[in-house]
PDB file of C-alpha atoms and ligand atoms in Angstrom:
ATOM      1  CA  PRO I  28       0.000   0.000   0.000  1.00 54.00           C
ATOM      2  CA  GLY I  29       2.481   2.598  -1.019  1.00 55.00           C
ATOM      3  CA  HIS I  30       1.961   6.287  -1.199  1.00 62.00           C
ATOM      4  CA  ASP I  31       1.655   7.921  -4.504  1.00 62.00           C
ATOM      5  CA  PRO I  32       5.012   9.170  -5.569  1.00 62.00           C
ATOM      6  CA  GLU I  33       5.753  12.764  -4.750  1.00 61.00           C
ATOM      7  CA  PRO I  34       4.539  15.041  -7.487  1.00 58.00           C
ATOM      8  CA  PRO I  35       7.287  16.029  -9.799  1.00 57.00           C
ATOM      9  CA  THR I  36       8.819  19.317  -8.881  1.00 59.00           C
ATOM     10  CA  GLY I  37       9.512  20.349 -12.433  1.00 53.00           C
ATOM     11  CA  PRO I  38      12.783  20.846 -14.155  1.00 55.00           C
ATOM     12  CA  PRO I  39      15.574  22.272 -12.092  1.00 55.00           C
ATOM     13  CA  SER I  40      15.449  26.019 -12.476  1.00 52.00           C
ATOM     14  CA  PRO I  41      18.407  27.453 -14.280  1.00 54.00           C
ATOM     15  CA  GLY I  42      20.662  29.050 -11.710  1.00 52.00           C
ATOM     16  CA  PRO I  43      20.427  32.800 -11.532  1.00 52.00           C
ATOM     17  CA  ASP I  44      22.952  34.460 -13.766  1.00 60.00           C
ATOM     18  CA  PRO I  45      25.065  36.321 -11.233  1.00 55.00           C
ATOM     19  CA  ALA I  46      26.314  38.764 -13.823  1.00 63.00           C
ATOM     20  CA  ALA I  47      22.757  39.711 -14.754  1.00 69.00           C
ATOM     21  CA  GLY I  48      20.995  39.833 -11.389  1.00 80.00           C
ATOM     22  CA  ALA I  49      20.834  42.518  -8.759  1.00 87.00           C
ATOM     23  CA  PRO I  50      24.246  43.690  -7.649  1.00 92.00           C
ATOM     24  CA  VAL I  51      25.781  42.461  -4.422  1.00 95.00           C
ATOM     25  CA  GLU I  52      25.473  45.442  -2.105  1.00 97.00           C
ATOM     26  CA  VAL I  53      28.631  46.201  -0.177  1.00 98.00           C
ATOM     27  CA  VAL I  54      29.331  49.004   2.278  1.00 98.00           C
ATOM     28  CA  ALA I  55      32.681  50.346   3.396  1.00 98.00           C
ATOM     29  CA  GLY I  56      33.913  53.046   5.737  1.00 99.00           C
ATOM     30  CA  VAL I  57      36.580  55.706   5.630  1.00 98.00           C
ATOM     31  CA  ILE I  58      37.982  55.586   9.159  1.00 99.00           C
ATOM     32  CA  ARG I  59      40.460  58.239  10.269  1.00 98.00           C
ATOM     33  CA  ASP I  60      42.748  58.406  13.247  1.00 98.00           C
ATOM     34  CA  ALA I  61      43.589  61.535  15.223  1.00 97.00           C
ATOM     35  CA  ARG I  62      46.312  62.404  12.691  1.00 98.00           C
ATOM     36  CA  GLY I  63      43.979  62.144   9.729  1.00 98.00           C
ATOM     37  CA  ARG I  64      45.419  58.894   8.433  1.00 98.00           C
ATOM     38  CA  ILE I  65      42.978  56.460   6.867  1.00 98.00           C
ATOM     39  CA  LEU I  66      42.561  52.797   7.736  1.00 99.00           C
ATOM     40  CA  LEU I  67      43.094  50.108   5.120  1.00 99.00           C
ATOM     41  CA  ALA I  68      42.612  46.407   5.770  1.00 98.00           C
ATOM     42  CA  ARG I  69      44.301  43.672   3.803  1.00 98.00           C
ATOM     43  CA  ARG I  70      42.046  40.914   2.483  1.00 98.00           C
ATOM     44  CA  THR I  71      43.147  37.574   3.884  1.00 97.00           C
ATOM     45  CA  GLN I  72      44.242  34.516   1.932  1.00 96.00           C
ATOM     46  CA  GLY I  73      41.628  32.154   0.591  1.00 94.00           C
ATOM     47  CA  ARG I  74      39.016  34.771  -0.319  1.00 93.00           C
ATOM     48  CA  ASP I  75      38.444  36.705  -3.462  1.00 92.00           C
ATOM     49  CA  LEU I  76      40.856  39.597  -3.980  1.00 95.00           C
ATOM     50  CA  ALA I  77      43.214  38.207  -1.313  1.00 97.00           C
ATOM     51  CA  GLY I  78      46.192  40.384  -0.489  1.00 98.00           C
ATOM     52  CA  LEU I  79      44.588  43.593  -1.720  1.00 98.00           C
ATOM     53  CA  TRP I  80      44.042  46.550   0.592  1.00 98.00           C
ATOM     54  CA  GLU I  81      40.504  47.822   1.013  1.00 98.00           C
ATOM     55  CA  PHE I  82      38.395  50.252   2.935  1.00 98.00           C
ATOM     56  CA  PRO I  83      36.919  47.986   5.619  1.00 98.00           C
ATOM     57  CA  GLY I  84      33.363  46.772   5.294  1.00 98.00           C
ATOM     58  CA  GLY I  85      31.373  44.006   3.695  1.00 98.00           C
ATOM     59  CA  LYS I  86      28.073  42.801   2.354  1.00 97.00           C
ATOM     60  CA  HIS I  87      24.659  43.973   3.427  1.00 93.00           C
ATOM     61  CA  GLU I  88      22.404  41.438   4.993  1.00 94.00           C
ATOM     62  CA  PRO I  89      18.899  41.741   3.617  1.00 91.00           C
ATOM     63  CA  GLU I  90      16.714  44.060   5.741  1.00 94.00           C
ATOM     64  CA  GLU I  91      19.663  46.022   7.081  1.00 96.00           C
ATOM     65  CA  THR I  92      20.092  49.700   6.395  1.00 97.00           C
ATOM     66  CA  PRO I  93      23.482  50.570   4.927  1.00 97.00           C
ATOM     67  CA  ALA I  94      24.515  52.294   8.151  1.00 98.00           C
ATOM     68  CA  ALA I  95      23.505  49.304  10.253  1.00 98.00           C
ATOM     69  CA  ALA I  96      25.356  46.955   7.908  1.00 98.00           C
ATOM     70  CA  LEU I  97      28.484  49.071   8.125  1.00 98.00           C
ATOM     71  CA  ARG I  98      28.322  49.352  11.927  1.00 98.00           C
ATOM     72  CA  ARG I  99      27.988  45.552  12.119  1.00 98.00           C
ATOM     73  CA  GLU I 100      30.856  44.900   9.725  1.00 98.00           C
ATOM     74  CA  LEU I 101      33.189  47.256  11.574  1.00 98.00           C
ATOM     75  CA  ARG I 102      32.236  45.706  14.900  1.00 98.00           C
ATOM     76  CA  GLU I 103      32.887  42.186  13.547  1.00 98.00           C
ATOM     77  CA  GLU I 104      36.095  42.952  11.682  1.00 98.00           C
ATOM     78  CA  LEU I 105      37.703  45.654  13.821  1.00 98.00           C
ATOM     79  CA  GLY I 106      36.001  45.588  17.214  1.00 98.00           C
ATOM     80  CA  ILE I 107      34.923  49.205  17.071  1.00 98.00           C
ATOM     81  CA  GLU I 108      31.638  51.019  17.591  1.00 98.00           C
ATOM     82  CA  ALA I 109      31.322  53.417  14.687  1.00 98.00           C
ATOM     83  CA  GLU I 110      29.141  56.405  13.921  1.00 98.00           C
ATOM     84  CA  VAL I 111      28.359  56.419  10.240  1.00 98.00           C
ATOM     85  CA  GLY I 112      28.429  59.842   8.588  1.00 98.00           C
ATOM     86  CA  ASP I 113      28.050  61.145   5.054  1.00 98.00           C
ATOM     87  CA  ALA I 114      27.845  58.986   1.968  1.00 98.00           C
ATOM     88  CA  LEU I 115      31.028  59.722   0.000  1.00 98.00           C
ATOM     89  CA  ILE I 116      30.818  57.745  -3.203  1.00 98.00           C
ATOM     90  CA  ARG I 117      28.960  54.883  -4.873  1.00 98.00           C
ATOM     91  CA  VAL I 118      30.985  52.623  -7.148  1.00 98.00           C
ATOM     92  CA  PRO I 119      29.212  50.182  -9.451  1.00 97.00           C
ATOM     93  CA  GLN I 120      31.511  47.346 -10.422  1.00 92.00           C
ATOM     94  CA  ALA I 121      30.991  44.599 -12.969  1.00 88.00           C
ATOM     95  CA  TYR I 122      33.055  41.447 -12.735  1.00 85.00           C
ATOM     96  CA  PRO I 123      32.691  38.584 -15.227  1.00 84.00           C
ATOM     97  CA  HIS I 124      30.911  36.499 -12.587  1.00 85.00           C
ATOM     98  CA  LYS I 125      29.038  39.099 -10.565  1.00 88.00           C
ATOM     99  CA  ARG I 126      28.019  42.695 -10.190  1.00 94.00           C
ATOM    100  CA  LEU I 127      28.755  44.642  -7.077  1.00 96.00           C
ATOM    101  CA  ARG I 128      27.864  48.050  -5.765  1.00 97.00           C
ATOM    102  CA  LEU I 129      30.169  49.609  -3.203  1.00 98.00           C
ATOM    103  CA  ASP I 130      28.735  52.430  -1.085  1.00 98.00           C
ATOM    104  CA  VAL I 131      31.382  54.243   0.915  1.00 98.00           C
ATOM    105  CA  TYR I 132      30.637  56.320   3.999  1.00 98.00           C
ATOM    106  CA  ALA I 133      32.676  58.617   6.166  1.00 98.00           C
ATOM    107  CA  ILE I 134      32.992  57.342   9.722  1.00 98.00           C
ATOM    108  CA  ARG I 135      32.264  60.342  11.914  1.00 98.00           C
ATOM    109  CA  ALA I 136      33.502  58.864  15.161  1.00 98.00           C
ATOM    110  CA  TRP I 137      34.550  55.499  16.489  1.00 98.00           C
ATOM    111  CA  LYS I 138      35.656  53.973  19.733  1.00 98.00           C
ATOM    112  CA  GLY I 139      37.032  50.705  20.969  1.00 96.00           C
ATOM    113  CA  PRO I 140      40.339  48.902  20.796  1.00 97.00           C
ATOM    114  CA  LEU I 141      40.654  48.783  17.031  1.00 98.00           C
ATOM    115  CA  ARG I 142      42.356  45.601  15.837  1.00 98.00           C
ATOM    116  CA  GLY I 143      42.109  43.053  13.032  1.00 98.00           C
ATOM    117  CA  LEU I 144      39.706  40.500  14.492  1.00 98.00           C
ATOM    118  CA  GLU I 145      39.864  38.281  11.414  1.00 97.00           C
ATOM    119  CA  GLY I 146      43.638  38.056  11.183  1.00 97.00           C
ATOM    120  CA  GLN I 147      43.800  40.784   8.573  1.00 98.00           C
ATOM    121  CA  ALA I 148      46.699  43.208   8.451  1.00 98.00           C
ATOM    122  CA  LEU I 149      45.797  46.839   9.020  1.00 98.00           C
ATOM    123  CA  ALA I 150      47.533  50.021   7.934  1.00 98.00           C
ATOM    124  CA  TRP I 151      46.996  53.667   8.830  1.00 98.00           C
ATOM    125  CA  VAL I 152      47.792  55.486   5.649  1.00 98.00           C
ATOM    126  CA  PRO I 153      48.204  59.203   4.970  1.00 98.00           C
ATOM    127  CA  VAL I 154      45.827  60.284   2.222  1.00 98.00           C
ATOM    128  CA  HIS I 155      48.638  61.016  -0.213  1.00 97.00           C
ATOM    129  CA  LYS I 156      49.972  57.449   0.184  1.00 98.00           C
ATOM    130  CA  LEU I 157      46.704  55.616  -0.440  1.00 98.00           C
ATOM    131  CA  ALA I 158      47.505  55.135  -4.117  1.00 98.00           C
ATOM    132  CA  ASP I 159      50.588  53.076  -3.184  1.00 98.00           C
ATOM    133  CA  TYR I 160      48.419  50.241  -1.863  1.00 98.00           C
ATOM    134  CA  PRO I 161      47.121  47.680  -4.355  1.00 98.00           C
ATOM    135  CA  MET I 162      43.335  47.647  -4.052  1.00 98.00           C
ATOM    136  CA  PRO I 163      40.279  45.880  -5.414  1.00 96.00           C
ATOM    137  CA  PRO I 164      39.013  47.689  -8.517  1.00 95.00           C
ATOM    138  CA  ALA I 165      35.991  49.070  -6.655  1.00 97.00           C
ATOM    139  CA  ASP I 166      38.158  50.881  -4.105  1.00 98.00           C
ATOM    140  CA  ILE I 167      40.305  52.788  -6.586  1.00 97.00           C
ATOM    141  CA  PRO I 168      37.703  55.476  -7.375  1.00 98.00           C
ATOM    142  CA  VAL I 169      37.365  56.002  -3.627  1.00 98.00           C
ATOM    143  CA  VAL I 170      41.007  57.017  -3.435  1.00 98.00           C
ATOM    144  CA  ALA I 171      40.458  59.412  -6.301  1.00 97.00           C
ATOM    145  CA  ALA I 172      37.482  60.939  -4.453  1.00 97.00           C
ATOM    146  CA  LEU I 173      39.511  61.337  -1.253  1.00 97.00           C
ATOM    147  CA  THR I 174      42.488  62.924  -2.945  1.00 93.00           C
ATOM    148  CA  GLN I 175      40.575  65.388  -5.106  1.00 86.00           C
ATOM    149  CA  PRO I 176      41.599  68.925  -4.260  1.00 72.00           C
TER     150      PRO I 176
HETATM  151  N1  LIG A  11      34.809  44.662  -1.646  1.00 75.09           N
HETATM  152  C1  LIG A  11      35.527  45.610  -2.264  1.00 75.09           C
HETATM  153  N2  LIG A  11      35.969  46.679  -1.604  1.00 75.09           N
HETATM  154  C2  LIG A  11      35.696  46.839  -0.275  1.00 75.09           C
HETATM  155  C3  LIG A  11      34.926  45.841   0.401  1.00 75.09           C
HETATM  156  C4  LIG A  11      34.604  45.968   1.858  1.00 75.09           C
HETATM  157  C5  LIG A  11      34.490  44.750  -0.347  1.00 75.09           C
HETATM  158  N3  LIG A  11      36.160  47.934   0.354  1.00 75.09           N
HETATM  159  C6  LIG A  11      34.338  43.494  -2.433  1.00 75.09           C
HETATM  160  C7  LIG A  11      35.115  42.244  -2.161  1.00 75.09           C
HETATM  161  C8  LIG A  11      34.112  41.170  -2.373  1.00 75.09           C
HETATM  162  C9  LIG A  11      32.778  41.798  -2.023  1.00 75.09           C
HETATM  163  O1  LIG A  11      32.996  43.216  -2.065  1.00 75.09           O
HETATM  164  O2  LIG A  11      34.096  40.819  -3.751  1.00 75.09           O
HETATM  165  C10 LIG A  11      32.215  41.413  -0.668  1.00 75.09           C
HETATM  166  O3  LIG A  11      33.103  41.764   0.359  1.00 75.09           O
HETATM  167  P1  LIG A  11      33.425  40.739   1.554  1.00 75.09           P
HETATM  168  O4  LIG A  11      32.105  40.376   2.139  1.00 75.09           O
HETATM  169  O5  LIG A  11      34.148  39.574   0.919  1.00 75.09           O
HETATM  170  O6  LIG A  11      34.314  41.521   2.493  1.00 75.09           O
HETATM  171 MG1  LIG A  12      34.563  42.401   4.729  1.00 75.09          MG
END
């Protein structure tokens, strides 16, 4: 007395084309120290863009505001409590396998013992030296925006 077989579920749906879908939304912060130097974090081995220096941040979770996403990322990666200020620049970026949108914000204030909680190297960099650090393509226009007269 067997059950009827499960109804067919239909053909497997074709996977979403990551290059065509909505962009991955990423937020990053421009964090300054008391001397006006800017924080860069080096992407660790084993991830995409490993070894490159970036403005710290990461992906939005759905339902998060950009500011909340950035506060969470900076808490997780650097151990700081950050106050998110002005939006500085939005960089759309197309890779062969995905699209990404990087929204960069000034960090107005932060506190806490700032350190690389994920094993990433950190550097405090004077604005005029930012261009010396190899960066993911999306971060390069950010440097241009920061160094504009
Ligand atoms: N990304 C580029 N520049 C940045 C950040 C924070 C992130 N300043 C890119 C790298 C990844 C994607 O965004 O392709 C998601 O970042 P993560 O979640 O791997 O840090
Ligand atoms: Mg990140």
